[in-house]
């Protein structure tokens, strides 16, 4: 397929391009010179969507662009950057779909399980509503609402992504150093559920959704076995052959991160019902197998 990708130099986009070299890629990036070092030579680079009049040259669009939501405190300025980086480019893509004579047949657009908010130990599926009013949920609700405006022109899929596990980037990469130094531990009381997915399953699910024309709407991009933070901590420490005995108290996390600490303290027990119903097969459905593949050599 001829694919247009925003966020193609990020953790997921870069891994997808490497995993599926048979596609023809055009990546939108603010730093083409830097991107040349990160993607294969065969990938075409665009500095801005404004370089395109239509999307007629593409068979599919994968929209992964967005300022990382957990890297900085949520000041008013940072909140605006987080919103604009997701909503603005998605609006541009929807407009390009609208003016295309032969629009791409599929639009996979980013979202996150943060759309559901904190639900304790209740199991959450795509059939549950995103009714929370916290910042992360409102960002995702608007993000999906904008993408949905492309529905008259294409098949729209919202990728409600959980914690993507890859030792080279994202949350897991940040955890490795303290855990290797035996400075890791549970967060808060450790009872909050974490919904995760192995990077290989993440990109294979994207490929699956590109080709499965019967699937549209919201899809939970998580493994079928969410775990409490305490279990996640224990499994990670075991995989690294370390102990994890230094918990991070809730009050300390709140002081350090402010409002954004809710992303680590909130509980989301999310299951990928629609992927499973569509017969997608996870290679790493449980955490022990995922860590064994990612960390044990």
mmCIF file of C-alpha atoms in Angstrom:
data_model
loop_
_atom_site.group_PDB
_atom_site.id
_atom_site.type_symbol
_atom_site.label_atom_id
_atom_site.label_comp_id
_atom_site.label_asym_id
_atom_site.label_seq_id
_atom_site.Cartn_x
_atom_site.Cartn_y
_atom_site.Cartn_z
ATOM 1 C CA UNK A 1 0.000 0.000 0.000
ATOM 2 C CA UNK A 2 0.991 3.619 -0.508
ATOM 3 C CA UNK A 3 0.864 4.973 3.038
ATOM 4 C CA UNK A 4 1.041 8.493 4.432
ATOM 5 C CA UNK A 5 2.220 8.507 8.058
ATOM 6 C CA UNK A 6 2.334 11.336 10.572
ATOM 7 C CA UNK A 7 4.513 10.591 13.588
ATOM 8 C CA UNK A 8 6.508 8.172 11.458
ATOM 9 C CA UNK A 9 9.747 8.834 13.346
ATOM 10 C CA UNK A 10 8.176 8.087 16.733
ATOM 11 C CA UNK A 11 8.347 4.784 18.618
ATOM 12 C CA UNK A 12 5.398 3.096 16.884
ATOM 13 C CA UNK A 13 5.753 4.656 13.432
ATOM 14 C CA UNK A 14 9.438 3.836 13.088
ATOM 15 C CA UNK A 15 8.907 0.231 14.220
ATOM 16 C CA UNK A 16 5.977 -0.194 11.815
ATOM 17 C CA UNK A 17 8.022 1.014 8.839
ATOM 18 C CA UNK A 18 10.871 -1.352 9.738
ATOM 19 C CA UNK A 19 8.493 -4.282 10.227
ATOM 20 C CA UNK A 20 6.556 -3.872 6.969
ATOM 21 C CA UNK A 21 9.029 -2.729 4.288
ATOM 22 C CA UNK A 22 6.740 -3.819 1.429
ATOM 23 C CA UNK A 23 4.610 -0.672 1.786
ATOM 24 C CA UNK A 24 5.504 2.591 0.050
ATOM 25 C CA UNK A 25 5.853 5.247 2.746
ATOM 26 C CA UNK A 26 5.598 9.015 2.876
ATOM 27 C CA UNK A 27 6.345 10.407 6.348
ATOM 28 C CA UNK A 28 5.335 13.877 7.508
ATOM 29 C CA UNK A 29 8.059 15.299 9.765
ATOM 30 C CA UNK A 30 9.063 18.755 10.979
ATOM 31 C CA UNK A 31 12.731 17.729 10.733
ATOM 32 C CA UNK A 32 13.388 15.963 7.391
ATOM 33 C CA UNK A 33 17.184 16.053 7.826
ATOM 34 C CA UNK A 34 16.944 14.359 11.214
ATOM 35 C CA UNK A 35 14.328 11.917 9.915
ATOM 36 C CA UNK A 36 16.691 10.750 7.162
ATOM 37 C CA UNK A 37 18.839 9.174 9.867
ATOM 38 C CA UNK A 38 15.851 7.341 11.381
ATOM 39 C CA UNK A 39 13.991 5.803 8.443
ATOM 40 C CA UNK A 40 15.057 3.773 5.360
ATOM 41 C CA UNK A 41 16.220 5.659 2.268
ATOM 42 C CA UNK A 42 13.133 4.461 0.394
ATOM 43 C CA UNK A 43 10.842 6.548 2.641
ATOM 44 C CA UNK A 44 9.708 9.861 1.139
ATOM 45 C CA UNK A 45 9.700 12.811 3.563
ATOM 46 C CA UNK A 46 7.330 15.776 3.730
ATOM 47 C CA UNK A 47 7.955 18.764 5.997
ATOM 48 C CA UNK A 48 4.269 19.666 6.181
ATOM 49 C CA UNK A 49 0.830 18.491 5.095
ATOM 50 C CA UNK A 50 0.457 21.861 3.372
ATOM 51 C CA UNK A 51 2.649 20.383 0.620
ATOM 52 C CA UNK A 52 -0.320 18.196 -0.363
ATOM 53 C CA UNK A 53 -3.402 19.374 -2.275
ATOM 54 C CA UNK A 54 -5.195 16.024 -1.915
ATOM 55 C CA UNK A 55 -4.603 12.485 -0.644
ATOM 56 C CA UNK A 56 -5.239 10.929 -4.060
ATOM 57 C CA UNK A 57 -1.690 9.516 -4.191
ATOM 58 C CA UNK A 58 -2.248 7.301 -1.105
ATOM 59 C CA UNK A 59 -4.114 4.100 -0.276
ATOM 60 C CA UNK A 60 -4.102 4.638 3.482
ATOM 61 C CA UNK A 61 -3.242 7.171 6.186
ATOM 62 C CA UNK A 62 -1.794 6.389 9.640
ATOM 63 C CA UNK A 63 -1.989 9.382 11.981
ATOM 64 C CA UNK A 64 0.364 8.924 14.958
ATOM 65 C CA UNK A 65 1.554 12.504 15.512
ATOM 66 C CA UNK A 66 1.334 14.039 18.975
ATOM 67 C CA UNK A 67 3.423 15.658 21.711
ATOM 68 C CA UNK A 68 4.244 13.043 24.401
ATOM 69 C CA UNK A 69 1.648 13.389 27.149
ATOM 70 C CA UNK A 70 3.711 12.164 30.110
ATOM 71 C CA UNK A 71 7.126 13.798 29.594
ATOM 72 C CA UNK A 72 6.385 17.180 31.210
ATOM 73 C CA UNK A 73 4.160 18.753 33.870
ATOM 74 C CA UNK A 74 0.763 19.795 32.563
ATOM 75 C CA UNK A 75 1.127 23.556 32.658
ATOM 76 C CA UNK A 76 -1.494 25.478 30.705
ATOM 77 C CA UNK A 77 1.078 25.976 27.949
ATOM 78 C CA UNK A 78 1.976 22.276 27.830
ATOM 79 C CA UNK A 79 -1.694 21.277 27.739
ATOM 80 C CA UNK A 80 -2.176 23.519 24.724
ATOM 81 C CA UNK A 81 0.853 21.966 22.978
ATOM 82 C CA UNK A 82 -0.514 18.462 23.689
ATOM 83 C CA UNK A 83 -3.908 19.379 22.239
ATOM 84 C CA UNK A 84 -2.677 21.317 19.218
ATOM 85 C CA UNK A 85 -0.191 18.609 18.203
ATOM 86 C CA UNK A 86 -3.025 16.081 17.960
ATOM 87 C CA UNK A 87 -6.046 18.063 16.893
ATOM 88 C CA UNK A 88 -4.438 20.384 14.341
ATOM 89 C CA UNK A 89 -2.832 17.758 12.114
ATOM 90 C CA UNK A 90 -5.940 15.558 12.353
ATOM 91 C CA UNK A 91 -8.108 18.465 11.146
ATOM 92 C CA UNK A 92 -5.706 18.991 8.233
ATOM 93 C CA UNK A 93 -5.958 15.316 7.286
ATOM 94 C CA UNK A 94 -9.756 15.338 7.440
ATOM 95 C CA UNK A 95 -9.834 18.353 5.124
ATOM 96 C CA UNK A 96 -7.488 16.578 2.679
ATOM 97 C CA UNK A 97 -9.789 13.542 2.698
ATOM 98 C CA UNK A 98 -12.721 15.851 1.949
ATOM 99 C CA UNK A 99 -11.114 17.478 -1.098
ATOM 100 C CA UNK A 100 -9.675 14.264 -2.571
ATOM 101 C CA UNK A 101 -11.220 12.833 -5.730
ATOM 102 C CA UNK A 102 -10.035 9.345 -4.817
ATOM 103 C CA UNK A 103 -9.417 9.433 -1.054
ATOM 104 C CA UNK A 104 -7.471 6.647 0.684
ATOM 105 C CA UNK A 105 -9.637 3.709 1.718
ATOM 106 C CA UNK A 106 -8.575 3.740 5.372
ATOM 107 C CA UNK A 107 -7.682 6.298 8.050
ATOM 108 C CA UNK A 108 -6.059 4.882 11.199
ATOM 109 C CA UNK A 109 -5.909 7.727 13.700
ATOM 110 C CA UNK A 110 -4.253 7.820 17.097
ATOM 111 C CA UNK A 111 -6.013 7.871 20.431
ATOM 112 C CA UNK A 112 -5.317 6.362 23.851
ATOM 113 C CA UNK A 113 -7.005 4.328 26.565
ATOM 114 C CA UNK A 114 -6.829 7.523 28.630
ATOM 115 C CA UNK A 115 -10.165 8.275 26.982
ATOM 116 C CA UNK A 116 -11.841 5.992 29.553
ATOM 117 C CA UNK A 117 -10.522 7.706 32.679
ATOM 118 C CA UNK A 118 -9.961 5.915 36.016
ATOM 119 C CA UNK A 119 -12.257 2.903 36.498
ATOM 120 C CA UNK A 120 -10.610 0.995 39.334
ATOM 121 C CA UNK A 121 -10.734 -2.761 38.777
ATOM 122 C CA UNK A 122 -13.743 -2.697 36.414
ATOM 123 C CA UNK A 123 -13.085 -4.326 33.037
ATOM 124 C CA UNK A 124 -13.341 -1.779 30.201
ATOM 125 C CA UNK A 125 -14.056 -2.637 26.568
ATOM 126 C CA UNK A 126 -14.828 -0.587 23.464
ATOM 127 C CA UNK A 127 -18.503 -0.840 24.387
ATOM 128 C CA UNK A 128 -17.944 1.370 27.445
ATOM 129 C CA UNK A 129 -18.435 5.085 26.997
ATOM 130 C CA UNK A 130 -15.701 7.670 27.379
ATOM 131 C CA UNK A 131 -17.562 9.805 29.874
ATOM 132 C CA UNK A 132 -14.744 11.128 32.021
ATOM 133 C CA UNK A 133 -13.984 14.848 32.146
ATOM 134 C CA UNK A 134 -10.299 14.789 33.110
ATOM 135 C CA UNK A 135 -7.694 16.288 30.782
ATOM 136 C CA UNK A 136 -6.388 13.070 29.193
ATOM 137 C CA UNK A 137 -9.913 11.848 28.466
ATOM 138 C CA UNK A 138 -11.036 15.168 26.994
ATOM 139 C CA UNK A 139 -7.956 15.291 24.717
ATOM 140 C CA UNK A 140 -8.734 11.838 23.326
ATOM 141 C CA UNK A 141 -12.467 12.475 22.985
ATOM 142 C CA UNK A 142 -11.854 15.564 20.858
ATOM 143 C CA UNK A 143 -9.076 13.808 18.900
ATOM 144 C CA UNK A 144 -11.436 10.968 17.958
ATOM 145 C CA UNK A 145 -14.289 13.364 17.234
ATOM 146 C CA UNK A 146 -12.155 15.240 14.700
ATOM 147 C CA UNK A 147 -10.974 12.016 13.018
ATOM 148 C CA UNK A 148 -14.566 10.789 12.837
ATOM 149 C CA UNK A 149 -15.381 13.702 10.510
ATOM 150 C CA UNK A 150 -13.535 11.791 7.768
ATOM 151 C CA UNK A 151 -16.138 8.991 7.844
ATOM 152 C CA UNK A 152 -18.055 10.210 4.761
ATOM 153 C CA UNK A 153 -14.869 9.703 2.732
ATOM 154 C CA UNK A 154 -13.056 6.699 4.229
ATOM 155 C CA UNK A 155 -13.002 3.911 6.856
ATOM 156 C CA UNK A 156 -11.954 5.488 10.165
ATOM 157 C CA UNK A 157 -10.326 3.496 12.968
ATOM 158 C CA UNK A 158 -9.350 5.102 16.291
ATOM 159 C CA UNK A 159 -6.309 3.398 17.851
ATOM 160 C CA UNK A 160 -6.947 3.527 21.605
ATOM 161 C CA UNK A 161 -3.403 2.684 22.625
ATOM 162 C CA UNK A 162 -2.188 1.498 26.019
ATOM 163 C CA UNK A 163 1.376 1.340 27.350
ATOM 164 C CA UNK A 164 3.542 0.207 24.434
ATOM 165 C CA UNK A 165 6.407 -1.971 25.675
ATOM 166 C CA UNK A 166 9.733 -1.481 23.891
ATOM 167 C CA UNK A 167 13.103 -1.284 25.681
ATOM 168 C CA UNK A 168 14.295 1.278 23.113
ATOM 169 C CA UNK A 169 11.631 3.880 23.834
ATOM 170 C CA UNK A 170 8.498 4.906 25.677
ATOM 171 C CA UNK A 171 7.608 4.019 29.262
ATOM 172 C CA UNK A 172 9.621 0.793 29.488
ATOM 173 C CA UNK A 173 12.849 2.467 28.387
ATOM 174 C CA UNK A 174 12.431 5.029 31.179
ATOM 175 C CA UNK A 175 11.892 2.261 33.766
ATOM 176 C CA UNK A 176 14.907 0.138 32.884
ATOM 177 C CA UNK A 177 17.696 2.177 34.492
ATOM 178 C CA UNK A 178 16.131 2.534 37.963
ATOM 179 C CA UNK A 179 15.021 -1.114 37.939
ATOM 180 C CA UNK A 180 18.496 -2.301 36.878
ATOM 181 C CA UNK A 181 19.906 -0.294 39.811
ATOM 182 C CA UNK A 182 17.366 -1.923 42.176
ATOM 183 C CA UNK A 183 15.713 1.475 42.604
ATOM 184 C CA UNK A 184 12.403 0.422 41.073
ATOM 185 C CA UNK A 185 9.189 -0.315 42.890
ATOM 186 C CA UNK A 186 5.443 -0.165 42.755
ATOM 187 C CA UNK A 187 3.690 3.157 42.171
ATOM 188 C CA UNK A 188 1.296 4.264 44.899
ATOM 189 C CA UNK A 189 -0.493 1.250 46.392
ATOM 190 C CA UNK A 190 0.277 -0.840 43.293
ATOM 191 C CA UNK A 191 -3.350 -1.925 42.871
ATOM 192 C CA UNK A 192 -4.061 0.250 39.809
ATOM 193 C CA UNK A 193 -4.343 -1.749 36.584
ATOM 194 C CA UNK A 194 -1.933 -1.182 33.710
ATOM 195 C CA UNK A 195 -3.027 -2.022 30.173
ATOM 196 C CA UNK A 196 -0.010 -2.714 27.989
ATOM 197 C CA UNK A 197 0.958 -4.106 24.577
ATOM 198 C CA UNK A 198 4.215 -5.505 23.139
ATOM 199 C CA UNK A 199 5.580 -3.261 20.361
ATOM 200 C CA UNK A 200 5.489 -6.177 17.883
ATOM 201 C CA UNK A 201 1.811 -6.826 18.606
ATOM 202 C CA UNK A 202 1.122 -3.094 18.312
ATOM 203 C CA UNK A 203 2.524 -2.811 14.810
ATOM 204 C CA UNK A 204 1.063 -6.136 13.649
ATOM 205 C CA UNK A 205 -2.355 -4.967 14.872
ATOM 206 C CA UNK A 206 -1.952 -1.793 12.804
ATOM 207 C CA UNK A 207 -1.121 -3.902 9.724
ATOM 208 C CA UNK A 208 -4.124 -6.122 10.529
ATOM 209 C CA UNK A 209 -6.435 -3.090 10.758
ATOM 210 C CA UNK A 210 -5.123 -1.645 7.496
ATOM 211 C CA UNK A 211 -6.188 -4.799 5.681
ATOM 212 C CA UNK A 212 -9.323 -5.822 7.576
ATOM 213 C CA UNK A 213 -11.958 -3.757 5.804
ATOM 214 C CA UNK A 214 -14.747 -4.911 8.131
ATOM 215 C CA UNK A 215 -13.305 -3.141 11.189
ATOM 216 C CA UNK A 216 -13.965 0.517 11.897
ATOM 217 C CA UNK A 217 -14.483 2.751 14.919
ATOM 218 C CA UNK A 218 -12.680 2.518 18.259
ATOM 219 C CA UNK A 219 -10.183 -0.307 18.819
ATOM 220 C CA UNK A 220 -8.403 -0.983 22.126
ATOM 221 C CA UNK A 221 -4.731 -1.506 21.258
ATOM 222 C CA UNK A 222 -3.784 -3.474 24.377
ATOM 223 C CA UNK A 223 -2.887 -7.056 25.242
ATOM 224 C CA UNK A 224 -5.719 -9.231 26.618
ATOM 225 C CA UNK A 225 -4.160 -9.450 30.111
ATOM 226 C CA UNK A 226 -3.949 -6.091 31.917
ATOM 227 C CA UNK A 227 -2.202 -6.380 35.294
ATOM 228 C CA UNK A 228 -2.025 -4.421 38.559
ATOM 229 C CA UNK A 229 1.016 -2.180 38.885
ATOM 230 C CA UNK A 230 2.415 -4.406 41.645
ATOM 231 C CA UNK A 231 2.414 -7.425 39.317
ATOM 232 C CA UNK A 232 3.925 -5.363 36.500
ATOM 233 C CA UNK A 233 6.672 -4.268 38.907
ATOM 234 C CA UNK A 234 7.351 -7.825 40.099
ATOM 235 C CA UNK A 235 7.468 -9.233 36.550
ATOM 236 C CA UNK A 236 9.820 -6.500 35.337
ATOM 237 C CA UNK A 237 12.169 -6.983 38.292
ATOM 238 C CA UNK A 238 12.176 -10.768 37.759
ATOM 239 C CA UNK A 239 12.920 -10.398 34.043
ATOM 240 C CA UNK A 240 15.900 -8.194 34.923
ATOM 241 C CA UNK A 241 16.976 -10.491 37.785
ATOM 242 C CA UNK A 242 16.652 -7.603 40.247
ATOM 243 C CA UNK A 243 14.628 -6.753 43.342
ATOM 244 C CA UNK A 244 12.083 -3.937 43.321
ATOM 245 C CA UNK A 245 11.547 -2.772 46.877
ATOM 246 C CA UNK A 246 11.399 1.019 46.670
ATOM 247 C CA UNK A 247 7.784 2.087 46.152
ATOM 248 C CA UNK A 248 6.984 5.576 44.883
ATOM 249 C CA UNK A 249 4.422 7.065 47.293
ATOM 250 C CA UNK A 250 1.362 8.719 45.794
ATOM 251 C CA UNK A 251 2.093 12.015 47.563
ATOM 252 C CA UNK A 252 5.626 12.160 46.127
ATOM 253 C CA UNK A 253 4.412 11.452 42.613
ATOM 254 C CA UNK A 254 1.749 14.137 42.917
ATOM 255 C CA UNK A 255 4.350 16.656 44.092
ATOM 256 C CA UNK A 256 6.731 15.781 41.259
ATOM 257 C CA UNK A 257 4.268 15.549 38.380
ATOM 258 C CA UNK A 258 1.218 17.480 39.508
ATOM 259 C CA UNK A 259 -1.978 16.734 37.567
ATOM 260 C CA UNK A 260 -0.231 14.412 35.107
ATOM 261 C CA UNK A 261 0.468 11.948 37.974
ATOM 262 C CA UNK A 262 -3.069 10.653 37.345
ATOM 263 C CA UNK A 263 -1.690 8.805 34.298
ATOM 264 C CA UNK A 264 0.411 6.638 36.646
ATOM 265 C CA UNK A 265 -1.984 6.454 39.604
ATOM 266 C CA UNK A 266 -5.237 5.912 37.698
ATOM 267 C CA UNK A 267 -6.484 2.394 36.997
ATOM 268 C CA UNK A 268 -7.541 1.177 33.562
ATOM 269 C CA UNK A 269 -8.314 -2.511 33.140
ATOM 270 C CA UNK A 270 -8.829 -2.411 29.386
ATOM 271 C CA UNK A 271 -9.406 -5.460 27.191
ATOM 272 C CA UNK A 272 -9.127 -5.660 23.355
ATOM 273 C CA UNK A 273 -12.523 -7.213 22.687
ATOM 274 C CA UNK A 274 -12.895 -5.947 19.125
ATOM 275 C CA UNK A 275 -9.422 -7.127 18.047
ATOM 276 C CA UNK A 276 -10.109 -10.572 19.491
ATOM 277 C CA UNK A 277 -13.565 -10.697 17.890
ATOM 278 C CA UNK A 278 -11.918 -9.907 14.539
ATOM 279 C CA UNK A 279 -9.579 -12.921 15.086
ATOM 280 C CA UNK A 280 -6.389 -10.950 15.619
ATOM 281 C CA UNK A 281 -3.783 -13.199 17.249
ATOM 282 C CA UNK A 282 -1.467 -11.744 19.878
ATOM 283 C CA UNK A 283 2.069 -13.153 19.847
ATOM 284 C CA UNK A 284 2.626 -11.848 23.375
ATOM 285 C CA UNK A 285 -0.687 -12.072 25.235
ATOM 286 C CA UNK A 286 0.820 -12.206 28.742
ATOM 287 C CA UNK A 287 3.354 -9.984 30.459
ATOM 288 C CA UNK A 288 5.906 -12.660 31.370
ATOM 289 C CA UNK A 289 6.226 -13.712 27.714
ATOM 290 C CA UNK A 290 6.470 -10.074 26.632
ATOM 291 C CA UNK A 291 9.263 -9.252 29.077
ATOM 292 C CA UNK A 292 11.042 -12.493 28.258
ATOM 293 C CA UNK A 293 11.119 -11.509 24.592
ATOM 294 C CA UNK A 294 12.028 -7.865 25.162
ATOM 295 C CA UNK A 295 14.539 -8.130 28.000
ATOM 296 C CA UNK A 296 16.005 -11.624 28.311
ATOM 297 C CA UNK A 297 18.845 -12.337 25.879
#
